[in-house]
Amino acid sequence: MVEAPGVQRGLEDVVALESRICFIDGLQGRLIYQGYDIRDLAAQSNFEEVAYLLWYGRLPTAAQLAELRERFGLLRALPPSLVDRIESMPPESNPMDVLRTAVSALALFEPEEAKPGASSIGGAQRLTAALPTIIGTFHRRRAGLPPLRARPELSQAAYLVYALVDRDPTELEARAIDVALILHADHELNASTFAARVTASTLSDLYSAVTSAVGTLKGPLHGGANERVMELLNEIGTTELAEAIIQEKLARHERIMGFGHRVYKVEDPRATILREWSRQIGEAKGNMRYFELLRKVEAVVHREKGLYPNVDLYSGSIYSLLGIAHDLFTPIFASSRVAGWTAHVLEEYQDLRLIRPTAKYVGPTDLTYEPIAARG
Ligand code: CMC
């Protein structure tokens, strides 16, 4: 569609607010959380530390980190009647719909945390601790797995694996998931974070903002892309067919999921790190099929369209090799991004300005109202 003068479709390149939380250098392929390069955080940090960093703007001391870990352990359990509600949702439901509904319902049980404009970090911690439990509760019921326990001794990454596949991860698996959680935790004004900030900017509450964000993340142009990548790999099947199938899709002007980005003009640094983890997990499992297929798809898409992979290209191959169901990939994304969403909502409350852009009206203005009896 041609852009009308004065209209920035998709708000592309519009600078909507100031933020200290996250910086993306789309030309250099750099991603910074509160001043720290994502490559350093992925190599040395862990999800709990990154969540603390996003909320407080500084890295925790050992005591602060231990306290946060303890809080996550305590905050994982859901109110029993919410567990009942989640377990009675239709088993064929989309897990992102379950997540959106359950986040919204959780607010009913926590009126203090869900007060409009509450600036407490308690709600942020509660939601971050609770999301894996919501997804795990739903999945375990539909898969016939035993009920979930809070397992306070587990990190968020290890708890997520236990919740979704009912076994403790190996050290390597736990580290791979921890890195994936670090990399997904924030990404400036991506669509779901923007949705959360728009909601918060009306002085609505944190739980409403996160509900908006979950609904926005679900779409395939955003968090839903990681699930579609695995569908694509299953459709392609073998590396020999990759070239022809991708060519056909491109000829039909289809989008290849896991490629392209609104901000990065070079490779997404998160894709670079996840590619290496996909290789490592593939080697550890003795199954390089996904990795090889993805490398082939990457080569064709780059050659034909000049597009680079984004964060969603390699994540699903890691989750699949751990035995995680495909429709849980986007909920895993949400379990990490909730740290960023809540950090942005808290920042919005600190520097509040109603987010309300305008539209260029292109319809008529001088129609004459006809009584219904006179309309043909
Ligand atoms: N496959 C094929 N063509 C593409 C793709 C793709 N993945 N991405 C962009 N293009 C083409 C697009 O068709 C257009 O071509 P033309 O100018 O000939 O019409 C050109 O590149 C520019 O695309 P655009 O839609 O104007 O770019 P955008 O900034 O709006 O798109 C995007 C960003 C992420 C929506 C898009 O790249 C896309 O649809 N990618 C696939 C979905 C995906 O992987 N999403 C995850 C994004 S990163 C993580 C996240 O946010 O969740």
Short mmCIF file of C-alpha atoms and ligand atoms in Angstrom, two decimals:
data_model
loop_
_atom_site.label_atom_id
_atom_site.label_comp_id
_atom_site.label_asym_id
_atom_site.label_seq_id
_atom_site.Cartn_x
_atom_site.Cartn_y
_atom_site.Cartn_z
CA MET A 1 0.00 0.00 0.00
CA VAL A 2 1.28 3.48 -0.82
CA GLU A 3 1.95 5.62 2.23
CA ALA A 4 -0.06 8.83 2.36
CA PRO A 5 1.98 12.00 3.03
CA GLY A 6 2.39 12.59 6.74
CA VAL A 7 1.46 9.00 7.66
CA GLN A 8 4.03 6.64 9.18
CA ARG A 9 2.36 3.29 8.57
CA GLY A 10 3.16 0.83 11.31
CA LEU A 11 4.72 3.79 13.20
CA GLU A 12 7.97 2.85 11.44
CA ASP A 13 10.88 5.05 12.59
CA VAL A 14 8.59 7.02 14.92
CA VAL A 15 10.34 7.77 18.22
CA ALA A 16 7.46 7.56 20.69
CA LEU A 17 9.18 7.94 24.07
CA GLU A 18 12.44 7.94 26.01
CA SER A 19 13.51 4.77 27.79
CA ARG A 20 16.52 3.60 29.78
CA ILE A 21 15.70 -0.09 29.49
CA CYS A 22 16.81 -1.34 26.10
CA PHE A 23 18.78 -0.09 23.10
CA ILE A 24 18.88 -1.71 19.66
CA ASP A 25 21.55 -0.65 17.19
CA GLY A 26 19.97 -1.99 14.02
CA LEU A 27 22.94 -1.10 11.82
CA GLN A 28 25.65 -2.61 14.02
CA GLY A 29 23.50 -5.54 15.16
CA ARG A 30 23.82 -4.71 18.84
CA LEU A 31 21.31 -5.17 21.64
CA ILE A 32 21.84 -3.55 25.04
CA TYR A 33 19.85 -4.07 28.27
CA GLN A 34 20.33 -1.20 30.76
CA GLY A 35 23.85 -0.59 29.38
CA TYR A 36 24.97 -4.23 29.11
CA ASP A 37 25.62 -5.94 25.78
CA ILE A 38 23.39 -8.97 25.20
CA ARG A 39 26.44 -11.04 24.18
CA ASP A 40 28.00 -10.53 27.62
CA LEU A 41 24.72 -11.28 29.36
CA ALA A 42 24.14 -14.44 27.28
CA ALA A 43 27.67 -15.65 28.02
CA GLN A 44 27.82 -14.85 31.73
CA SER A 45 24.47 -13.99 33.24
CA ASN A 46 21.20 -15.81 33.96
CA PHE A 47 17.53 -14.97 33.52
CA GLU A 48 16.90 -14.03 37.15
CA GLU A 49 19.79 -11.56 37.08
CA VAL A 50 18.56 -10.09 33.80
CA ALA A 51 15.01 -9.67 35.16
CA TYR A 52 16.48 -7.84 38.16
CA LEU A 53 18.56 -5.67 35.84
CA LEU A 54 15.53 -4.74 33.73
CA TRP A 55 13.42 -3.83 36.76
CA TYR A 56 16.00 -2.07 38.92
CA GLY A 57 18.43 -0.72 36.30
CA ARG A 58 21.45 -2.37 37.94
CA LEU A 59 22.85 -5.86 38.41
CA PRO A 60 21.98 -7.51 41.74
CA THR A 61 24.43 -8.37 44.50
CA ALA A 62 24.67 -12.05 45.41
CA ALA A 63 22.24 -11.50 48.31
CA GLN A 64 19.73 -9.64 46.12
CA LEU A 65 19.88 -12.38 43.50
CA ALA A 66 19.36 -15.09 46.10
CA GLU A 67 16.38 -13.15 47.45
CA LEU A 68 14.84 -12.84 44.00
CA ARG A 69 15.33 -16.58 43.35
CA GLU A 70 13.61 -17.33 46.62
CA ARG A 71 10.73 -15.03 45.74
CA PHE A 72 10.27 -16.67 42.34
CA GLY A 73 10.08 -20.05 44.10
CA LEU A 74 7.43 -18.73 46.50
CA LEU A 75 5.43 -16.92 43.82
CA ARG A 76 5.17 -19.84 41.38
CA ALA A 77 2.08 -21.41 42.93
CA LEU A 78 -1.31 -20.25 41.62
CA PRO A 79 -4.55 -19.89 43.60
CA PRO A 80 -6.18 -23.38 43.61
CA SER A 81 -9.37 -22.15 41.97
CA LEU A 82 -7.34 -20.62 39.13
CA VAL A 83 -5.59 -23.98 38.69
CA ASP A 84 -9.06 -25.57 38.44
CA ARG A 85 -10.11 -23.03 35.83
CA ILE A 86 -6.98 -23.59 33.74
CA GLU A 87 -7.38 -27.36 33.96
CA SER A 88 -10.98 -27.13 32.79
CA MET A 89 -10.13 -25.11 29.67
CA PRO A 90 -10.66 -27.09 26.44
CA PRO A 91 -7.50 -29.20 25.88
CA GLU A 92 -7.41 -28.17 22.22
CA SER A 93 -7.12 -24.45 23.17
CA ASN A 94 -4.23 -22.40 21.83
CA PRO A 95 -1.85 -22.10 24.82
CA MET A 96 -1.43 -18.37 24.14
CA ASP A 97 -5.19 -17.96 24.57
CA VAL A 98 -4.96 -19.88 27.83
CA LEU A 99 -2.08 -17.68 28.95
CA ARG A 100 -3.92 -14.46 28.07
CA THR A 101 -7.06 -15.59 29.88
CA ALA A 102 -5.20 -16.84 32.96
CA VAL A 103 -3.07 -13.67 33.31
CA SER A 104 -6.26 -11.65 33.20
CA ALA A 105 -7.95 -13.98 35.72
CA LEU A 106 -4.95 -13.88 38.09
CA ALA A 107 -5.64 -10.19 38.68
CA LEU A 108 -9.00 -11.11 40.24
CA PHE A 109 -7.16 -13.02 42.94
CA GLU A 110 -4.59 -10.30 43.57
CA PRO A 111 -6.46 -7.02 43.86
CA GLU A 112 -3.60 -5.27 45.66
CA GLU A 113 -0.99 -6.10 43.02
CA ALA A 114 -3.47 -5.28 40.26
CA LYS A 115 -4.34 -1.77 41.49
CA PRO A 116 -4.26 0.71 38.62
CA GLY A 117 -0.96 2.58 38.53
CA ALA A 118 0.63 0.47 41.27
CA SER A 119 4.33 1.11 41.01
CA SER A 120 5.34 -1.94 43.01
CA ILE A 121 7.75 -4.45 41.57
CA GLY A 122 5.81 -7.17 43.43
CA GLY A 123 3.34 -7.59 40.57
CA ALA A 124 6.18 -7.82 38.05
CA GLN A 125 7.80 -10.59 40.08
CA ARG A 126 4.51 -12.37 40.59
CA LEU A 127 3.69 -12.42 36.90
CA THR A 128 7.20 -13.51 35.92
CA ALA A 129 7.08 -16.36 38.43
CA ALA A 130 3.52 -17.36 37.48
CA LEU A 131 3.67 -17.53 33.67
CA PRO A 132 5.58 -20.86 33.46
CA THR A 133 3.14 -22.33 36.01
CA ILE A 134 0.13 -21.26 33.96
CA ILE A 135 1.54 -22.82 30.79
CA GLY A 136 2.73 -25.94 32.64
CA THR A 137 -0.62 -26.42 34.39
CA PHE A 138 -2.49 -26.32 31.09
CA HIS A 139 -0.03 -28.49 29.18
CA ARG A 140 0.31 -31.15 31.86
CA ARG A 141 -3.43 -31.62 32.08
CA ARG A 142 -3.89 -31.99 28.28
CA ALA A 143 -0.81 -34.28 28.04
CA GLY A 144 -1.85 -36.44 31.01
CA LEU A 145 1.28 -35.53 33.02
CA PRO A 146 1.27 -35.39 36.85
CA PRO A 147 0.30 -32.06 38.47
CA LEU A 148 2.97 -29.40 38.69
CA ARG A 149 4.92 -28.73 41.90
CA ALA A 150 6.54 -25.33 42.62
CA ARG A 151 10.09 -26.83 42.87
CA PRO A 152 11.63 -23.69 44.51
CA GLU A 153 15.12 -25.22 44.19
CA LEU A 154 14.97 -24.87 40.38
CA SER A 155 15.99 -21.81 38.37
CA GLN A 156 13.29 -20.29 36.13
CA ALA A 157 14.90 -22.02 33.13
CA ALA A 158 15.02 -25.46 34.78
CA TYR A 159 11.50 -25.01 36.19
CA LEU A 160 10.17 -24.19 32.73
CA VAL A 161 11.63 -27.41 31.30
CA TYR A 162 10.34 -29.46 34.22
CA ALA A 163 6.90 -27.82 33.89
CA LEU A 164 6.65 -28.56 30.16
CA VAL A 165 8.28 -31.99 29.78
CA ASP A 166 8.09 -33.40 33.31
CA ARG A 167 11.80 -34.08 33.77
CA ASP A 168 14.73 -32.06 35.05
CA PRO A 169 16.96 -30.71 32.28
CA THR A 170 20.63 -31.60 31.96
CA GLU A 171 23.05 -28.80 32.76
CA LEU A 172 23.51 -28.07 29.06
CA GLU A 173 19.76 -28.03 28.41
CA ALA A 174 19.12 -25.74 31.38
CA ARG A 175 21.82 -23.38 30.15
CA ALA A 176 20.38 -23.35 26.61
CA ILE A 177 16.95 -22.39 27.97
CA ASP A 178 18.48 -19.83 30.33
CA VAL A 179 20.24 -18.20 27.37
CA ALA A 180 17.01 -18.24 25.34
CA LEU A 181 15.21 -16.54 28.25
CA ILE A 182 17.96 -13.90 28.55
CA LEU A 183 17.79 -13.16 24.82
CA HIS A 184 13.99 -12.81 24.73
CA ALA A 185 13.64 -10.74 27.91
CA ASP A 186 13.35 -7.34 26.26
CA HIS A 187 13.46 -5.67 22.88
CA GLU A 188 12.65 -1.98 23.16
CA LEU A 189 9.31 -0.93 21.67
CA ASN A 190 8.39 -4.19 19.96
CA ALA A 191 4.65 -4.58 19.29
CA SER A 192 3.76 -6.41 22.53
CA THR A 193 5.78 -4.06 24.75
CA PHE A 194 4.23 -1.09 22.98
CA ALA A 195 0.78 -2.61 23.60
CA ALA A 196 1.67 -2.98 27.29
CA ARG A 197 2.85 0.62 27.48
CA VAL A 198 -0.24 1.93 25.69
CA THR A 199 -2.41 0.14 28.25
CA ALA A 200 -0.30 1.40 31.17
CA SER A 201 -0.34 4.94 29.77
CA THR A 202 -4.07 5.13 30.47
CA LEU A 203 -3.21 4.45 34.14
CA SER A 204 -4.61 0.96 33.82
CA ASP A 205 -3.01 -1.80 35.92
CA LEU A 206 -0.01 -4.05 35.32
CA TYR A 207 -2.11 -7.18 34.82
CA SER A 208 -4.21 -5.48 32.14
CA ALA A 209 -1.02 -4.29 30.43
CA VAL A 210 0.46 -7.80 30.42
CA THR A 211 -2.84 -9.23 29.15
CA SER A 212 -2.66 -6.78 26.21
CA ALA A 213 0.94 -7.81 25.63
CA VAL A 214 0.24 -11.56 25.59
CA GLY A 215 -2.50 -11.07 22.99
CA THR A 216 -0.13 -9.02 20.85
CA LEU A 217 2.79 -11.45 21.12
CA LYS A 218 0.59 -14.27 19.83
CA GLY A 219 0.58 -13.02 16.21
CA PRO A 220 2.83 -14.78 13.67
CA LEU A 221 4.54 -11.54 12.66
CA HIS A 222 5.75 -11.27 16.28
CA GLY A 223 6.22 -14.09 18.84
CA GLY A 224 4.11 -16.59 16.91
CA ALA A 225 6.86 -16.82 14.27
CA ASN A 226 8.91 -19.41 16.23
CA GLU A 227 6.10 -21.96 16.03
CA ARG A 228 5.67 -21.34 12.30
CA VAL A 229 9.38 -21.95 11.72
CA MET A 230 8.98 -25.50 13.04
CA GLU A 231 5.93 -26.02 10.83
CA LEU A 232 8.07 -24.94 7.89
CA LEU A 233 10.87 -27.37 8.81
CA ASN A 234 8.38 -30.20 9.07
CA GLU A 235 6.93 -29.26 5.69
CA ILE A 236 10.39 -29.18 4.08
CA GLY A 237 11.43 -32.49 5.64
CA THR A 238 14.90 -32.95 4.11
CA THR A 239 17.67 -30.52 3.11
CA GLU A 240 17.39 -31.63 -0.55
CA LEU A 241 13.86 -30.19 -0.75
CA ALA A 242 14.65 -26.92 1.04
CA GLU A 243 15.74 -24.95 -2.04
CA ALA A 244 12.65 -25.81 -4.12
CA ILE A 245 10.13 -25.28 -1.32
CA ILE A 246 11.56 -21.92 -0.26
CA GLN A 247 11.78 -20.78 -3.89
CA GLU A 248 8.12 -21.69 -4.40
CA LYS A 249 7.07 -19.79 -1.30
CA LEU A 250 9.04 -16.72 -2.30
CA ALA A 251 7.56 -16.89 -5.82
CA ARG A 252 4.12 -16.80 -4.17
CA HIS A 253 5.29 -13.77 -2.12
CA GLU A 254 4.90 -15.71 1.13
CA ARG A 255 6.84 -14.56 4.17
CA ILE A 256 9.41 -16.98 5.50
CA MET A 257 9.05 -17.00 9.26
CA GLY A 258 12.16 -16.30 11.33
CA PHE A 259 13.58 -13.82 8.80
CA GLY A 260 13.56 -10.04 8.53
CA HIS A 261 13.20 -7.38 11.15
CA ARG A 262 11.82 -3.88 11.41
CA VAL A 263 14.90 -2.55 13.22
CA TYR A 264 17.87 -4.82 12.38
CA LYS A 265 19.39 -4.21 8.99
CA VAL A 266 22.07 -6.83 9.69
CA GLU A 267 21.88 -10.15 11.51
CA ASP A 268 19.92 -10.08 14.76
CA PRO A 269 22.59 -10.73 17.45
CA ARG A 270 20.14 -13.03 19.24
CA ALA A 271 19.98 -15.25 16.14
CA THR A 272 23.79 -15.47 16.09
CA ILE A 273 23.82 -16.76 19.68
CA LEU A 274 20.86 -19.10 19.27
CA ARG A 275 22.33 -20.59 16.09
CA GLU A 276 25.33 -21.72 18.14
CA TRP A 277 23.07 -23.15 20.86
CA SER A 278 21.00 -24.97 18.24
CA ARG A 279 24.23 -26.58 16.98
CA GLN A 280 25.37 -27.48 20.51
CA ILE A 281 22.06 -29.03 21.53
CA GLY A 282 21.86 -30.86 18.18
CA GLU A 283 25.31 -32.33 18.79
CA ALA A 284 24.48 -33.29 22.37
CA LYS A 285 21.33 -35.07 21.19
CA GLY A 286 23.03 -36.64 18.15
CA ASN A 287 20.37 -35.00 15.97
CA MET A 288 21.59 -32.32 13.56
CA ARG A 289 18.53 -32.46 11.31
CA TYR A 290 16.95 -29.17 12.38
CA PHE A 291 20.27 -27.35 12.43
CA GLU A 292 21.18 -28.49 8.93
CA LEU A 293 17.73 -27.66 7.57
CA LEU A 294 17.85 -24.20 9.12
CA ARG A 295 21.31 -23.52 7.69
CA LYS A 296 20.04 -24.47 4.25
CA VAL A 297 16.90 -22.33 4.55
CA GLU A 298 19.05 -19.45 5.79
CA ALA A 299 21.35 -19.70 2.76
CA VAL A 300 18.46 -19.69 0.28
CA VAL A 301 16.54 -16.83 1.93
CA HIS A 302 19.67 -14.72 2.22
CA ARG A 303 20.68 -15.35 -1.39
CA GLU A 304 17.18 -14.72 -2.80
CA LYS A 305 15.94 -11.88 -0.58
CA GLY A 306 19.00 -10.57 1.28
CA LEU A 307 17.14 -11.20 4.56
CA TYR A 308 18.85 -12.19 7.81
CA PRO A 309 17.49 -14.52 10.50
CA ASN A 310 15.81 -13.05 13.55
CA VAL A 311 15.47 -14.41 17.11
CA ASP A 312 12.66 -16.75 16.09
CA LEU A 313 14.60 -18.82 13.55
CA TYR A 314 16.68 -21.05 15.81
CA SER A 315 14.84 -21.01 19.16
CA GLY A 316 12.26 -23.63 18.15
CA SER A 317 14.92 -26.16 17.11
CA ILE A 318 16.34 -26.02 20.65
CA TYR A 319 12.93 -26.37 22.30
CA SER A 320 11.96 -29.24 19.97
CA LEU A 321 15.11 -31.19 20.78
CA LEU A 322 14.24 -30.89 24.46
CA GLY A 323 10.88 -32.50 23.72
CA ILE A 324 8.77 -29.35 24.10
CA ALA A 325 5.52 -29.21 22.09
CA HIS A 326 5.53 -26.66 19.24
CA ASP A 327 2.53 -24.69 20.45
CA LEU A 328 4.41 -23.90 23.68
CA PHE A 329 7.20 -21.97 21.95
CA THR A 330 5.39 -18.63 21.96
CA PRO A 331 4.35 -19.08 25.62
CA ILE A 332 8.04 -19.67 26.42
CA PHE A 333 8.81 -16.38 24.65
CA ALA A 334 6.15 -14.75 26.88
CA SER A 335 7.67 -16.31 30.02
CA SER A 336 10.81 -14.34 29.30
CA ARG A 337 9.40 -11.15 27.74
CA VAL A 338 7.15 -10.65 30.77
CA ALA A 339 10.25 -9.31 32.54
CA GLY A 340 10.62 -6.66 29.83
CA TRP A 341 6.91 -5.89 29.60
CA THR A 342 6.68 -5.25 33.32
CA ALA A 343 9.88 -3.19 33.37
CA HIS A 344 8.42 -0.99 30.63
CA VAL A 345 5.09 -0.65 32.42
CA LEU A 346 6.86 0.43 35.61
CA GLU A 347 8.89 2.94 33.59
CA GLU A 348 5.69 4.20 31.95
CA TYR A 349 4.14 4.84 35.38
CA GLN A 350 7.24 6.84 36.35
CA ASP A 351 7.02 9.11 33.32
CA LEU A 352 3.41 8.87 32.31
CA ARG A 353 2.00 10.44 29.18
CA LEU A 354 -1.16 9.05 27.57
CA ILE A 355 -0.13 7.33 24.31
CA ARG A 356 -2.66 8.44 21.77
CA PRO A 357 -1.53 8.98 18.17
CA THR A 358 -3.78 10.39 15.48
CA ALA A 359 -5.04 9.01 12.16
CA LYS A 360 -5.26 10.78 8.86
CA TYR A 361 -8.95 10.66 8.05
CA VAL A 362 -9.60 9.64 4.45
CA GLY A 363 -13.38 9.11 4.52
CA PRO A 364 -16.22 11.47 3.59
CA THR A 365 -17.40 14.27 5.88
CA ASP A 366 -20.59 15.56 4.26
CA LEU A 367 -23.03 12.65 3.96
CA THR A 368 -26.70 13.33 4.62
CA TYR A 369 -28.40 11.10 7.22
CA GLU A 370 -31.31 9.15 5.72
CA PRO A 371 -34.06 7.74 7.97
CA ILE A 372 -33.97 3.89 7.88
CA ALA A 373 -37.27 3.63 6.03
CA ALA A 374 -35.81 5.66 3.16
CA ARG A 375 -32.69 3.45 2.70
CA GLY A 376 -32.86 1.14 -0.33
N1 CMC B 1 10.04 -13.39 4.16
C1 CMC B 1 9.92 -12.90 2.91
N2 CMC B 1 9.92 -11.60 2.62
C2 CMC B 1 10.08 -10.75 3.64
C3 CMC B 1 10.22 -11.18 4.96
C4 CMC B 1 10.19 -12.57 5.19
N3 CMC B 1 10.31 -13.05 6.43
N4 CMC B 1 10.37 -10.11 5.78
C5 CMC B 1 10.32 -9.04 5.00
N5 CMC B 1 10.14 -9.42 3.71
C6 CMC B 1 10.07 -8.56 2.55
C7 CMC B 1 8.66 -8.00 2.41
O1 CMC B 1 7.83 -8.84 1.62
C8 CMC B 1 8.93 -6.69 1.74
O2 CMC B 1 9.22 -6.94 0.38
P1 CMC B 1 8.69 -5.92 -0.76
O3 CMC B 1 9.31 -4.60 -0.43
O4 CMC B 1 9.15 -6.56 -2.02
O5 CMC B 1 7.19 -5.91 -0.59
C9 CMC B 1 10.25 -6.23 2.37
O6 CMC B 1 10.90 -7.44 2.79
C10 CMC B 1 10.07 -5.33 3.56
O7 CMC B 1 9.14 -5.94 4.45
P2 CMC B 1 8.21 -5.15 5.47
O8 CMC B 1 7.03 -5.98 5.78
O9 CMC B 1 7.98 -3.75 5.00
O10 CMC B 1 9.16 -5.03 6.71
P3 CMC B 1 8.66 -4.88 8.19
O11 CMC B 1 9.64 -4.03 8.86
O12 CMC B 1 7.25 -4.44 8.30
O13 CMC B 1 8.70 -6.40 8.64
C11 CMC B 1 8.66 -8.30 9.91
C12 CMC B 1 9.26 -6.90 9.77
C13 CMC B 1 9.31 -8.98 11.11
C14 CMC B 1 7.15 -8.16 10.16
C15 CMC B 1 8.91 -9.11 8.63
O14 CMC B 1 10.28 -9.21 8.37
C16 CMC B 1 8.27 -10.49 8.70
O15 CMC B 1 7.08 -10.64 8.39
N6 CMC B 1 9.05 -11.53 9.08
C17 CMC B 1 8.51 -12.87 9.26
C18 CMC B 1 7.86 -13.01 10.63
C19 CMC B 1 8.89 -13.08 11.73
O16 CMC B 1 9.87 -13.79 11.62
N7 CMC B 1 8.60 -12.37 12.82
C20 CMC B 1 9.49 -12.33 13.99
C21 CMC B 1 10.12 -10.99 14.11
S1 CMC B 1 11.46 -10.90 15.30
C22 CMC B 1 10.85 -11.42 16.82
C23 CMC B 1 9.58 -10.82 17.24
O17 CMC B 1 9.39 -9.61 17.20
O18 CMC B 1 8.75 -11.58 17.70
#
